[in-house]
Amino acid sequence: MDTQIAVAPLVTDHRRRFILFLFLMAAMFMATLDNQIVATALPTIVGEFGHLERFGWIGSAYLLAVSAVMPLYGKLGDLFGRKYVMMAAIMIFTVGSAVCGLAISMNTLIAARVLQGLGGGGIMVSIFAVNADLFEPRERARYQSYSSLVLMASGAIGPVLGGAMSDLFGWRSIFLVNVPIGFVVLVGLALMLPYRKPNRRPKIDYAGALLLALTTASIVLAADGAQLFGSLVAPQNLAMVALGVAAVIGWIFVERRAAEPIVPLSLFRNSTFSLLLLMSIMSGAIGIGMVNYFALFLQTTTGLSPSAAGAFFILLTGGIVCGSLSAGRIISITGRYKPFAIASLTCSAIAFVLLTQVHAGTPVLLIGAVMALHGFGVGLAQQVPVVGVQNAAPARDVGAATGSVTLSRMGGASIAISIYGAIVGSQLGKTGLSIPGVTDIEQLTPKMLAALPEVARQAVAEAYANAFIPLFMASCAIALIGLCAALMLKPTQLPRAAEVRPAARAEAAE
């Protein structure tokens, strides 16, 4: 059984802990919503500033910065204490939001999005690490499930909220609304969150931080190469891949000799950490990475309007909610998370196998039921990687471990989105169909599709249904890789509160 020297909860008063948790969830909702809420406002922004060729950078700039700083913030929290590191992240994000709302050009907006991301990445990592300080291991499983629900909720309502706010108050409002929320959260944390000073002298691994940032930035840029550079095999994208390989080799070399490495390589000697990291990558690929493609699949193969297709995400989100809440409660009672990791990826693999059998005439309710099954699977293991690595890692490296697993999920999603897009694009290119009224099947909008004759709509639906079969097969393979990792996990049991306190006293005595 994996063990670590646990530390007593930072706050013992239940009411104060709950209020602090609400502040943390407000910060998480603000940071995760920001990448979703901007999606429906992008056409309005481009209409004001122009520069359609830089359209993709508004989203990619934020994701790039978030991914680059996640592990760094985790380590800074371990070295300097999580309170002020998290407050700094919220302050950077809030200032970045204000600059986005006051942007005077496309370049200004993209630069401000980078600033936002530098804070947003720190918020997401620090929240999970602060939860580890606030709650004992079994109680933590239940609260991490609530955190996962906030992540899913921001993804579900973000596009709708972004469109509504842009119509009512202008696109700048989607950024400026973060300023008062950020200020309230900052004041709440300053007054209510105690500061726990780490018992070691800070030594920052600057070279490791830079090389890891280069590695993650290269992965994000290369994964989005089809949109940013026109092709995955474009010279610029191949250069990004080469830079990423060189950076990761240099990072391993530096981390082996650093006194306080950003991500201690000793963590990878623990099989539980490595397996959960692999599982997190695969879960990010089939959980986060599939969202946009489910929307495309529904609108092209069933003829549903964007709003009707959006309604089907209630089934997906509902499955996630049910899976996450039930798993969180049972893990907090039994202390075992391996069965949920296995059940999660099994459900998703079955769902993708069923989706390979979907054709243009399949009843939409059946498709919705399969999406609900996949959502339930995603929810079952939503908090497992975070809870597992926080239990497996030494107390001094909880922040670094949390940052690593959070980054791995985002990285898995980024890479999968690129792979899925390449699969669908290549399959549509091979169709060779001549559909009346359709010059380029890939440029069909839902409105254009609805205006086509019935025969043409049916032909487009069949073409997309066939194109999605290899995508779902690839997703099933990814889920099976994650399932193999879950099966290899040790049958770890999280310690009870009574087992944590003596360990904490022993650490204090040392």
Short mmCIF file of C-alpha atoms in Angstrom, two decimals:
data_model
loop_
_atom_site.label_atom_id
_atom_site.label_comp_id
_atom_site.label_asym_id
_atom_site.label_seq_id
_atom_site.Cartn_x
_atom_site.Cartn_y
_atom_site.Cartn_z
CA MET A 1 0.00 0.00 0.00
CA ASP A 2 1.32 3.48 -0.91
CA THR A 3 1.87 5.63 2.15
CA GLN A 4 3.05 9.14 2.85
CA ILE A 5 3.61 11.21 5.95
CA ALA A 6 0.39 13.18 6.10
CA VAL A 7 -0.02 16.64 7.53
CA ALA A 8 -2.94 17.74 9.71
CA PRO A 9 -5.64 19.83 7.95
CA LEU A 10 -4.81 23.53 7.65
CA VAL A 11 -8.24 24.55 9.00
CA THR A 12 -10.10 22.43 11.56
CA ASP A 13 -13.33 24.45 11.82
CA HIS A 14 -15.82 22.85 9.40
CA ARG A 15 -17.76 26.05 8.69
CA ARG A 16 -14.63 28.03 7.89
CA ARG A 17 -13.37 25.24 5.65
CA PHE A 18 -16.65 25.19 3.74
CA ILE A 19 -16.56 28.98 3.18
CA LEU A 20 -12.95 28.74 2.01
CA PHE A 21 -13.93 25.94 -0.33
CA LEU A 22 -16.64 28.17 -1.85
CA PHE A 23 -14.03 30.90 -2.47
CA LEU A 24 -11.78 28.30 -4.13
CA MET A 25 -14.64 27.08 -6.35
CA ALA A 26 -15.42 30.67 -7.38
CA ALA A 27 -11.79 31.10 -8.45
CA MET A 28 -11.80 27.79 -10.32
CA PHE A 29 -15.06 28.61 -12.10
CA MET A 30 -13.64 31.97 -13.13
CA ALA A 31 -10.41 30.47 -14.52
CA THR A 32 -11.92 27.45 -16.30
CA LEU A 33 -14.93 29.35 -17.64
CA ASP A 34 -12.68 31.87 -19.35
CA ASN A 35 -11.48 29.51 -22.05
CA GLN A 36 -15.05 28.38 -22.82
CA ILE A 37 -16.91 31.69 -22.58
CA VAL A 38 -14.75 33.32 -25.25
CA ALA A 39 -15.65 30.73 -27.93
CA THR A 40 -19.02 32.20 -28.93
CA ALA A 41 -17.72 35.78 -28.71
CA LEU A 42 -14.84 35.23 -31.16
CA PRO A 43 -16.78 36.20 -34.32
CA THR A 44 -17.80 39.48 -32.66
CA ILE A 45 -14.21 40.20 -31.61
CA VAL A 46 -12.90 39.49 -35.11
CA GLY A 47 -15.66 41.71 -36.51
CA GLU A 48 -14.34 44.64 -34.44
CA PHE A 49 -10.58 44.13 -34.74
CA GLY A 50 -10.29 42.22 -38.03
CA HIS A 51 -7.21 39.96 -38.49
CA LEU A 52 -9.14 36.75 -39.07
CA GLU A 53 -5.81 34.95 -39.61
CA ARG A 54 -5.07 35.41 -35.88
CA PHE A 55 -8.45 34.04 -34.83
CA GLY A 56 -6.95 30.81 -33.41
CA TRP A 57 -4.41 32.62 -31.25
CA ILE A 58 -7.08 34.10 -28.95
CA GLY A 59 -7.78 30.64 -27.56
CA SER A 60 -4.33 29.11 -28.11
CA ALA A 61 -2.52 31.95 -26.32
CA TYR A 62 -4.48 31.27 -23.12
CA LEU A 63 -4.04 27.49 -23.30
CA LEU A 64 -0.34 27.89 -24.08
CA ALA A 65 0.32 30.04 -21.02
CA VAL A 66 -1.83 27.84 -18.74
CA SER A 67 0.04 24.68 -19.78
CA ALA A 68 3.48 26.28 -19.47
CA VAL A 69 3.11 27.44 -15.86
CA MET A 70 1.07 24.65 -14.23
CA PRO A 71 4.01 22.57 -12.89
CA LEU A 72 5.90 25.74 -11.88
CA TYR A 73 3.04 26.96 -9.67
CA GLY A 74 2.76 23.56 -8.01
CA LYS A 75 6.43 23.66 -7.07
CA LEU A 76 6.30 27.31 -5.93
CA GLY A 77 3.45 26.37 -3.58
CA ASP A 78 5.59 23.59 -2.10
CA LEU A 79 8.52 25.99 -1.60
CA PHE A 80 6.86 29.22 -0.43
CA GLY A 81 3.45 28.12 0.87
CA ARG A 82 0.25 27.91 -1.15
CA LYS A 83 -1.63 30.93 0.19
CA TYR A 84 0.44 33.73 -1.33
CA VAL A 85 1.29 31.76 -4.49
CA MET A 86 -2.43 31.27 -5.16
CA MET A 87 -3.24 34.89 -4.35
CA ALA A 88 -0.53 35.99 -6.80
CA ALA A 89 -2.07 33.78 -9.50
CA ILE A 90 -5.56 35.26 -8.90
CA MET A 91 -4.13 38.79 -9.01
CA ILE A 92 -2.33 38.12 -12.33
CA PHE A 93 -5.49 36.59 -13.80
CA THR A 94 -7.65 39.52 -12.65
CA VAL A 95 -5.26 42.12 -14.08
CA GLY A 96 -5.10 40.11 -17.33
CA SER A 97 -8.92 40.07 -17.48
CA ALA A 98 -9.06 43.84 -17.08
CA VAL A 99 -6.51 44.33 -19.87
CA CYS A 100 -8.50 41.95 -22.13
CA GLY A 101 -11.65 43.97 -21.50
CA LEU A 102 -9.86 47.22 -22.35
CA ALA A 103 -7.95 45.84 -25.37
CA ILE A 104 -7.58 48.26 -28.28
CA SER A 105 -6.31 45.82 -30.92
CA MET A 106 -6.04 42.12 -31.71
CA ASN A 107 -2.36 42.09 -30.66
CA THR A 108 -3.23 43.69 -27.32
CA LEU A 109 -5.95 41.11 -26.73
CA ILE A 110 -3.67 38.15 -27.53
CA ALA A 111 -0.96 39.52 -25.21
CA ALA A 112 -3.53 40.03 -22.45
CA ARG A 113 -4.76 36.44 -22.96
CA VAL A 114 -1.21 35.24 -22.30
CA LEU A 115 -1.19 37.27 -19.07
CA GLN A 116 -4.54 35.75 -18.11
CA GLY A 117 -3.21 32.26 -18.76
CA LEU A 118 -0.15 32.87 -16.58
CA GLY A 119 -2.59 33.42 -13.71
CA GLY A 120 -5.22 30.88 -14.76
CA GLY A 121 -2.75 27.98 -14.76
CA GLY A 122 -1.69 28.85 -11.23
CA ILE A 123 -5.29 29.06 -10.04
CA MET A 124 -6.19 25.58 -11.29
CA VAL A 125 -3.12 23.88 -9.81
CA SER A 126 -3.15 25.81 -6.52
CA ILE A 127 -6.81 25.02 -5.83
CA PHE A 128 -6.23 21.26 -5.93
CA ALA A 129 -3.08 21.68 -3.80
CA VAL A 130 -4.90 23.88 -1.23
CA ASN A 131 -7.66 21.24 -1.07
CA ALA A 132 -4.95 18.77 -0.07
CA ASP A 133 -4.05 21.10 2.84
CA LEU A 134 -7.67 21.67 3.90
CA PHE A 135 -9.04 18.12 3.80
CA GLU A 136 -7.87 14.74 5.03
CA PRO A 137 -7.36 12.09 2.28
CA ARG A 138 -10.80 10.42 2.40
CA GLU A 139 -12.72 13.66 2.89
CA ARG A 140 -10.66 15.13 0.07
CA ALA A 141 -12.11 12.61 -2.41
CA ARG A 142 -15.63 13.96 -1.85
CA TYR A 143 -14.61 17.60 -2.20
CA GLN A 144 -12.49 16.89 -5.28
CA SER A 145 -15.65 15.51 -6.90
CA TYR A 146 -17.33 18.89 -6.30
CA SER A 147 -14.30 20.57 -7.90
CA SER A 148 -14.72 18.31 -10.93
CA LEU A 149 -18.36 19.35 -11.20
CA VAL A 150 -17.32 23.00 -11.34
CA LEU A 151 -14.92 22.15 -14.17
CA MET A 152 -17.69 20.39 -16.09
CA ALA A 153 -20.25 23.13 -15.38
CA SER A 154 -17.95 25.81 -16.77
CA GLY A 155 -17.52 23.77 -19.93
CA ALA A 156 -21.27 23.25 -20.31
CA ILE A 157 -22.52 26.80 -19.75
CA GLY A 158 -19.48 28.74 -20.98
CA PRO A 159 -20.42 28.99 -24.68
CA VAL A 160 -24.05 29.85 -23.87
CA LEU A 161 -23.06 32.48 -21.30
CA GLY A 162 -20.46 33.98 -23.65
CA GLY A 163 -23.01 34.42 -26.43
CA ALA A 164 -25.64 35.90 -24.12
CA MET A 165 -23.25 38.39 -22.49
CA SER A 166 -21.82 39.45 -25.85
CA ASP A 167 -25.33 40.17 -27.16
CA LEU A 168 -26.50 42.02 -24.03
CA PHE A 169 -23.40 43.88 -22.82
CA GLY A 170 -20.76 43.55 -25.55
CA TRP A 171 -17.86 41.09 -25.80
CA ARG A 172 -15.70 43.08 -23.34
CA SER A 173 -18.09 42.14 -20.52
CA ILE A 174 -17.01 38.48 -20.62
CA PHE A 175 -13.56 39.56 -19.42
CA LEU A 176 -14.46 42.51 -17.17
CA VAL A 177 -16.86 40.38 -15.10
CA ASN A 178 -13.80 38.56 -13.72
CA VAL A 179 -12.49 41.73 -12.04
CA PRO A 180 -15.05 41.97 -9.19
CA ILE A 181 -15.07 38.17 -8.74
CA GLY A 182 -11.28 38.10 -8.51
CA PHE A 183 -11.26 40.96 -5.99
CA VAL A 184 -13.81 39.23 -3.72
CA VAL A 185 -11.89 35.93 -3.83
CA LEU A 186 -8.61 37.71 -3.05
CA VAL A 187 -10.10 39.42 0.01
CA GLY A 188 -11.73 36.18 1.19
CA LEU A 189 -8.50 34.17 0.95
CA ALA A 190 -6.44 36.94 2.56
CA LEU A 191 -8.75 37.02 5.60
CA MET A 192 -9.66 33.34 6.00
CA LEU A 193 -6.88 31.11 4.61
CA PRO A 194 -4.03 30.56 7.11
CA TYR A 195 -0.45 30.64 5.90
CA ARG A 196 1.54 27.44 6.39
CA LYS A 197 5.24 28.12 6.03
CA PRO A 198 7.16 25.19 4.47
CA ASN A 199 9.99 23.78 6.59
CA ARG A 200 12.73 24.20 3.99
CA ARG A 201 14.76 26.94 2.37
CA PRO A 202 13.45 27.84 -1.11
CA LYS A 203 15.76 26.99 -4.01
CA ILE A 204 14.13 27.71 -7.36
CA ASP A 205 15.10 25.51 -10.30
CA TYR A 206 15.09 28.23 -12.96
CA ALA A 207 16.62 26.08 -15.71
CA GLY A 208 14.15 23.26 -15.06
CA ALA A 209 11.22 25.68 -15.07
CA LEU A 210 12.30 27.21 -18.39
CA LEU A 211 12.87 23.85 -20.07
CA LEU A 212 9.56 22.44 -18.82
CA ALA A 213 7.75 25.56 -20.04
CA LEU A 214 9.40 25.14 -23.46
CA THR A 215 8.39 21.47 -23.52
CA THR A 216 4.72 22.10 -22.70
CA ALA A 217 4.52 25.13 -25.00
CA SER A 218 5.96 23.08 -27.87
CA ILE A 219 3.42 20.27 -27.26
CA VAL A 220 0.48 22.71 -27.26
CA LEU A 221 1.68 24.54 -30.37
CA ALA A 222 2.47 21.31 -32.25
CA ALA A 223 -0.90 19.78 -31.30
CA ASP A 224 -2.65 22.87 -32.68
CA GLY A 225 -0.37 23.00 -35.73
CA ALA A 226 -3.11 22.27 -38.26
CA GLN A 227 -4.89 25.51 -37.31
CA LEU A 228 -1.88 27.68 -36.48
CA PHE A 229 0.51 26.63 -39.26
CA GLY A 230 -1.85 25.12 -41.84
CA SER A 231 -0.64 21.52 -41.50
CA LEU A 232 0.77 19.09 -38.92
CA VAL A 233 3.74 18.51 -41.23
CA ALA A 234 4.39 22.20 -41.96
CA PRO A 235 8.05 23.20 -41.41
CA GLN A 236 7.08 25.44 -38.49
CA ASN A 237 5.24 22.57 -36.80
CA LEU A 238 8.09 20.13 -37.33
CA ALA A 239 10.39 22.73 -35.78
CA MET A 240 8.07 22.85 -32.75
CA VAL A 241 8.27 19.07 -32.41
CA ALA A 242 12.08 19.18 -32.61
CA LEU A 243 12.21 21.97 -30.01
CA GLY A 244 9.95 19.94 -27.69
CA VAL A 245 12.15 16.82 -27.96
CA ALA A 246 15.31 18.84 -27.28
CA ALA A 247 13.66 20.62 -24.33
CA VAL A 248 12.45 17.41 -22.66
CA ILE A 249 15.91 15.81 -22.97
CA GLY A 250 17.48 18.92 -21.46
CA TRP A 251 14.84 19.01 -18.73
CA ILE A 252 15.56 15.43 -17.64
CA PHE A 253 19.29 16.20 -17.55
CA VAL A 254 18.76 19.32 -15.41
CA GLU A 255 16.19 17.78 -13.04
CA ARG A 256 18.55 14.91 -12.15
CA ARG A 257 21.00 17.44 -10.69
CA ALA A 258 18.70 20.14 -9.28
CA ALA A 259 18.45 20.57 -5.50
CA GLU A 260 14.72 21.40 -5.72
CA PRO A 261 13.51 20.11 -9.11
CA ILE A 262 10.23 21.49 -10.51
CA VAL A 263 8.94 17.93 -10.88
CA PRO A 264 11.14 15.56 -8.83
CA LEU A 265 12.13 12.59 -11.00
CA SER A 266 11.85 10.45 -7.86
CA LEU A 267 8.07 10.70 -8.27
CA PHE A 268 8.33 8.62 -11.45
CA ARG A 269 9.95 5.78 -9.49
CA ASN A 270 6.60 5.34 -7.80
CA SER A 271 4.56 3.16 -10.16
CA THR A 272 1.30 4.61 -8.81
CA PHE A 273 2.32 8.14 -9.82
CA SER A 274 3.42 7.07 -13.31
CA LEU A 275 0.28 4.99 -13.96
CA LEU A 276 -2.05 7.74 -12.73
CA LEU A 277 -0.21 10.25 -14.94
CA LEU A 278 -0.76 7.98 -17.96
CA MET A 279 -4.40 7.50 -16.98
CA SER A 280 -4.83 11.26 -16.65
CA ILE A 281 -3.47 11.83 -20.18
CA MET A 282 -5.91 9.28 -21.62
CA SER A 283 -8.83 10.62 -19.56
CA GLY A 284 -8.13 14.15 -20.78
CA ALA A 285 -8.07 12.89 -24.37
CA ILE A 286 -11.46 11.13 -24.21
CA GLY A 287 -13.11 13.49 -21.70
CA ILE A 288 -12.11 17.05 -22.60
CA GLY A 289 -10.83 16.35 -26.12
CA MET A 290 -14.08 14.76 -27.36
CA VAL A 291 -16.47 17.60 -26.37
CA ASN A 292 -16.22 19.66 -29.58
CA TYR A 293 -16.37 16.55 -31.75
CA PHE A 294 -19.55 15.32 -30.08
CA ALA A 295 -21.13 18.66 -31.07
CA LEU A 296 -19.92 18.30 -34.67
CA PHE A 297 -21.08 14.67 -34.79
CA LEU A 298 -24.59 15.51 -33.58
CA GLN A 299 -25.09 18.43 -35.96
CA THR A 300 -23.79 16.68 -39.08
CA THR A 301 -25.15 13.14 -38.69
CA THR A 302 -28.54 13.88 -37.12
CA GLY A 303 -29.30 17.32 -38.58
CA LEU A 304 -29.86 18.84 -35.12
CA SER A 305 -29.54 22.61 -34.80
CA PRO A 306 -26.70 23.98 -32.62
CA SER A 307 -29.15 24.71 -29.77
CA ALA A 308 -30.76 21.24 -30.00
CA ALA A 309 -27.35 19.58 -30.12
CA GLY A 310 -26.34 21.64 -27.08
CA ALA A 311 -29.31 20.23 -25.20
CA PHE A 312 -27.84 16.74 -25.63
CA PHE A 313 -24.85 17.84 -23.60
CA ILE A 314 -27.19 17.89 -20.61
CA LEU A 315 -27.13 14.09 -20.85
CA LEU A 316 -23.32 14.06 -21.04
CA THR A 317 -22.96 16.51 -18.16
CA GLY A 318 -25.66 14.70 -16.17
CA GLY A 319 -23.71 11.46 -16.50
CA ILE A 320 -20.56 13.20 -15.30
CA VAL A 321 -22.40 14.67 -12.30
CA CYS A 322 -23.87 11.30 -11.29
CA GLY A 323 -20.57 9.48 -11.72
CA SER A 324 -18.46 12.10 -9.94
CA LEU A 325 -20.74 12.55 -6.92
CA SER A 326 -21.32 8.83 -6.37
CA ALA A 327 -17.61 7.98 -6.78
CA GLY A 328 -16.54 10.82 -4.46
CA ARG A 329 -18.85 9.67 -1.67
CA ILE A 330 -17.97 5.98 -1.96
CA ILE A 331 -14.22 6.68 -2.09
CA SER A 332 -14.54 8.83 1.05
CA ILE A 333 -16.20 5.85 2.80
CA THR A 334 -14.09 2.95 1.52
CA GLY A 335 -10.82 4.75 0.79
CA ARG A 336 -10.37 2.77 -2.44
CA TYR A 337 -10.15 4.47 -5.84
CA LYS A 338 -8.81 1.73 -8.16
CA PRO A 339 -12.26 0.16 -8.84
CA PHE A 340 -13.55 3.53 -10.05
CA ALA A 341 -10.60 4.02 -12.38
CA ILE A 342 -11.32 0.61 -13.94
CA ALA A 343 -15.09 1.17 -14.15
CA SER A 344 -14.60 4.66 -15.64
CA LEU A 345 -12.45 3.65 -18.59
CA THR A 346 -14.50 0.49 -19.16
CA CYS A 347 -17.69 2.57 -19.51
CA SER A 348 -16.00 4.95 -21.95
CA ALA A 349 -14.53 2.12 -24.04
CA ILE A 350 -17.97 0.48 -24.30
CA ALA A 351 -19.54 3.83 -25.24
CA PHE A 352 -17.07 4.38 -28.08
CA VAL A 353 -17.59 0.84 -29.39
CA LEU A 354 -21.34 1.53 -29.49
CA LEU A 355 -20.77 4.85 -31.27
CA THR A 356 -18.88 3.08 -34.08
CA GLN A 357 -22.20 1.40 -34.93
CA VAL A 358 -24.09 4.70 -35.27
CA HIS A 359 -25.26 5.65 -38.76
CA ALA A 360 -27.25 8.57 -40.19
CA GLY A 361 -30.61 7.00 -39.31
CA THR A 362 -29.82 6.06 -35.70
CA PRO A 363 -32.41 7.47 -33.24
CA VAL A 364 -31.02 10.53 -31.46
CA LEU A 365 -32.22 9.29 -28.07
CA LEU A 366 -30.03 6.20 -28.44
CA ILE A 367 -27.04 8.45 -29.22
CA GLY A 368 -27.93 10.52 -26.14
CA ALA A 369 -28.00 7.38 -23.97
CA VAL A 370 -24.51 6.42 -25.16
CA MET A 371 -23.27 9.95 -24.44
CA ALA A 372 -24.72 9.67 -20.91
CA LEU A 373 -22.86 6.36 -20.43
CA HIS A 374 -19.60 8.00 -21.52
CA GLY A 375 -20.29 10.96 -19.20
CA PHE A 376 -20.93 8.61 -16.28
CA GLY A 377 -17.62 6.90 -17.01
CA VAL A 378 -15.74 10.21 -17.14
CA GLY A 379 -17.33 11.26 -13.83
CA LEU A 380 -16.39 8.04 -12.02
CA ALA A 381 -12.67 8.76 -12.28
CA GLN A 382 -12.74 12.55 -12.55
CA GLN A 383 -10.96 13.02 -9.21
CA VAL A 384 -9.04 9.71 -9.08
CA PRO A 385 -5.70 10.90 -10.59
CA VAL A 386 -5.52 13.97 -8.32
CA VAL A 387 -6.51 12.10 -5.15
CA GLY A 388 -4.22 9.20 -6.03
CA VAL A 389 -1.05 11.23 -6.70
CA GLN A 390 -1.62 13.42 -3.65
CA ASN A 391 -1.72 10.26 -1.55
CA ALA A 392 1.23 8.62 -3.29
CA ALA A 393 3.57 11.65 -3.30
CA PRO A 394 5.53 12.76 -0.22
CA ALA A 395 3.88 15.68 1.58
CA ARG A 396 6.71 18.01 0.51
CA ASP A 397 5.97 17.32 -3.19
CA VAL A 398 2.15 17.37 -3.22
CA GLY A 399 2.03 20.63 -5.19
CA ALA A 400 4.48 19.40 -7.84
CA ALA A 401 2.58 16.11 -8.19
CA THR A 402 -0.76 17.92 -8.47
CA GLY A 403 0.61 20.28 -11.10
CA SER A 404 1.97 17.35 -13.10
CA VAL A 405 -1.31 15.44 -13.18
CA THR A 406 -3.32 18.58 -14.02
CA LEU A 407 -0.92 19.40 -16.85
CA SER A 408 -1.07 15.82 -18.16
CA ARG A 409 -4.86 16.03 -18.47
CA MET A 410 -4.64 19.30 -20.42
CA GLY A 411 -1.83 17.91 -22.57
CA GLY A 412 -3.84 14.78 -23.37
CA ALA A 413 -6.80 16.93 -24.42
CA SER A 414 -4.66 19.21 -26.64
CA ILE A 415 -2.98 16.34 -28.45
CA ALA A 416 -6.24 14.41 -28.86
CA ILE A 417 -8.06 17.41 -30.36
CA SER A 418 -5.40 17.59 -33.06
CA ILE A 419 -5.51 13.82 -33.71
CA TYR A 420 -9.31 13.79 -33.91
CA GLY A 421 -9.34 16.72 -36.32
CA ALA A 422 -6.76 15.03 -38.57
CA ILE A 423 -8.80 11.78 -38.60
CA VAL A 424 -12.08 13.46 -39.54
CA GLY A 425 -10.40 15.70 -42.15
CA SER A 426 -8.59 12.80 -43.83
CA GLN A 427 -11.71 10.63 -43.88
CA LEU A 428 -13.84 13.39 -45.43
CA GLY A 429 -11.12 13.99 -48.01
CA LYS A 430 -11.29 10.35 -49.07
CA THR A 431 -15.05 10.31 -49.67
CA GLY A 432 -14.84 11.51 -53.27
CA LEU A 433 -18.60 12.13 -53.17
CA SER A 434 -20.23 14.67 -55.45
CA ILE A 435 -23.13 16.11 -53.45
CA PRO A 436 -25.47 18.55 -55.23
CA GLY A 437 -25.20 22.03 -53.72
CA VAL A 438 -22.03 21.19 -51.73
CA THR A 439 -18.67 22.46 -52.98
CA ASP A 440 -16.63 21.72 -49.82
CA ILE A 441 -18.20 19.38 -47.26
CA GLU A 442 -15.79 20.55 -44.51
CA GLN A 443 -17.04 24.17 -44.77
CA LEU A 444 -20.72 23.33 -44.32
CA THR A 445 -22.34 25.24 -41.45
CA PRO A 446 -25.47 23.89 -39.68
CA LYS A 447 -27.54 26.62 -41.35
CA MET A 448 -26.21 25.70 -44.80
CA LEU A 449 -26.84 22.02 -44.09
CA ALA A 450 -30.45 22.69 -43.10
CA ALA A 451 -31.04 24.52 -46.40
CA LEU A 452 -29.93 21.55 -48.55
CA PRO A 453 -32.42 19.17 -50.20
CA GLU A 454 -33.23 16.01 -48.22
CA VAL A 455 -31.15 13.76 -50.51
CA ALA A 456 -28.08 16.00 -50.14
CA ARG A 457 -28.53 16.21 -46.34
CA GLN A 458 -28.66 12.41 -46.14
CA ALA A 459 -25.48 12.09 -48.22
CA VAL A 460 -23.63 14.58 -45.97
CA ALA A 461 -24.87 12.76 -42.85
CA GLU A 462 -23.62 9.40 -44.15
CA ALA A 463 -20.25 10.92 -45.11
CA TYR A 464 -19.75 12.34 -41.62
CA ALA A 465 -21.01 9.16 -39.91
CA ASN A 466 -18.43 7.13 -41.82
CA ALA A 467 -15.71 9.70 -41.07
CA PHE A 468 -16.39 9.47 -37.35
CA ILE A 469 -16.08 5.66 -37.17
CA PRO A 470 -12.23 5.67 -37.13
CA LEU A 471 -12.32 8.60 -34.68
CA PHE A 472 -14.43 6.59 -32.23
CA MET A 473 -12.18 3.57 -32.78
CA ALA A 474 -9.15 5.73 -31.90
CA SER A 475 -10.95 7.01 -28.79
CA CYS A 476 -11.75 3.43 -27.78
CA ALA A 477 -8.07 2.51 -28.16
CA ILE A 478 -7.09 5.49 -25.97
CA ALA A 479 -9.63 4.39 -23.32
CA LEU A 480 -8.21 0.83 -23.41
CA ILE A 481 -4.66 2.15 -22.87
CA GLY A 482 -5.95 4.04 -19.83
CA LEU A 483 -7.79 0.92 -18.67
CA CYS A 484 -4.56 -1.11 -18.80
CA ALA A 485 -2.90 1.52 -16.60
CA ALA A 486 -5.87 1.40 -14.17
CA LEU A 487 -5.68 -2.40 -13.94
CA MET A 488 -1.97 -2.17 -13.06
CA LEU A 489 -2.60 0.21 -10.14
CA LYS A 490 -1.87 -1.12 -6.67
CA PRO A 491 -5.00 -1.69 -4.52
CA THR A 492 -4.26 1.39 -2.42
CA GLN A 493 -6.50 2.42 0.48
CA LEU A 494 -6.57 6.08 1.51
CA PRO A 495 -5.75 6.57 5.22
CA ARG A 496 -8.47 7.45 7.70
CA ALA A 497 -8.43 10.69 9.71
CA ALA A 498 -7.29 8.77 12.79
CA GLU A 499 -4.29 7.47 10.84
CA VAL A 500 -3.37 10.93 9.54
CA ARG A 501 -3.04 12.79 12.83
CA PRO A 502 -0.36 10.58 14.45
CA ALA A 503 1.70 10.84 11.25
CA ALA A 504 1.35 14.62 11.34
CA ARG A 505 2.51 14.72 14.96
CA ALA A 506 5.50 12.54 14.07
CA GLU A 507 6.44 14.92 11.25
CA ALA A 508 6.13 17.93 13.56
CA ALA A 509 8.38 16.21 16.13
CA GLU A 510 11.02 15.56 13.48
#
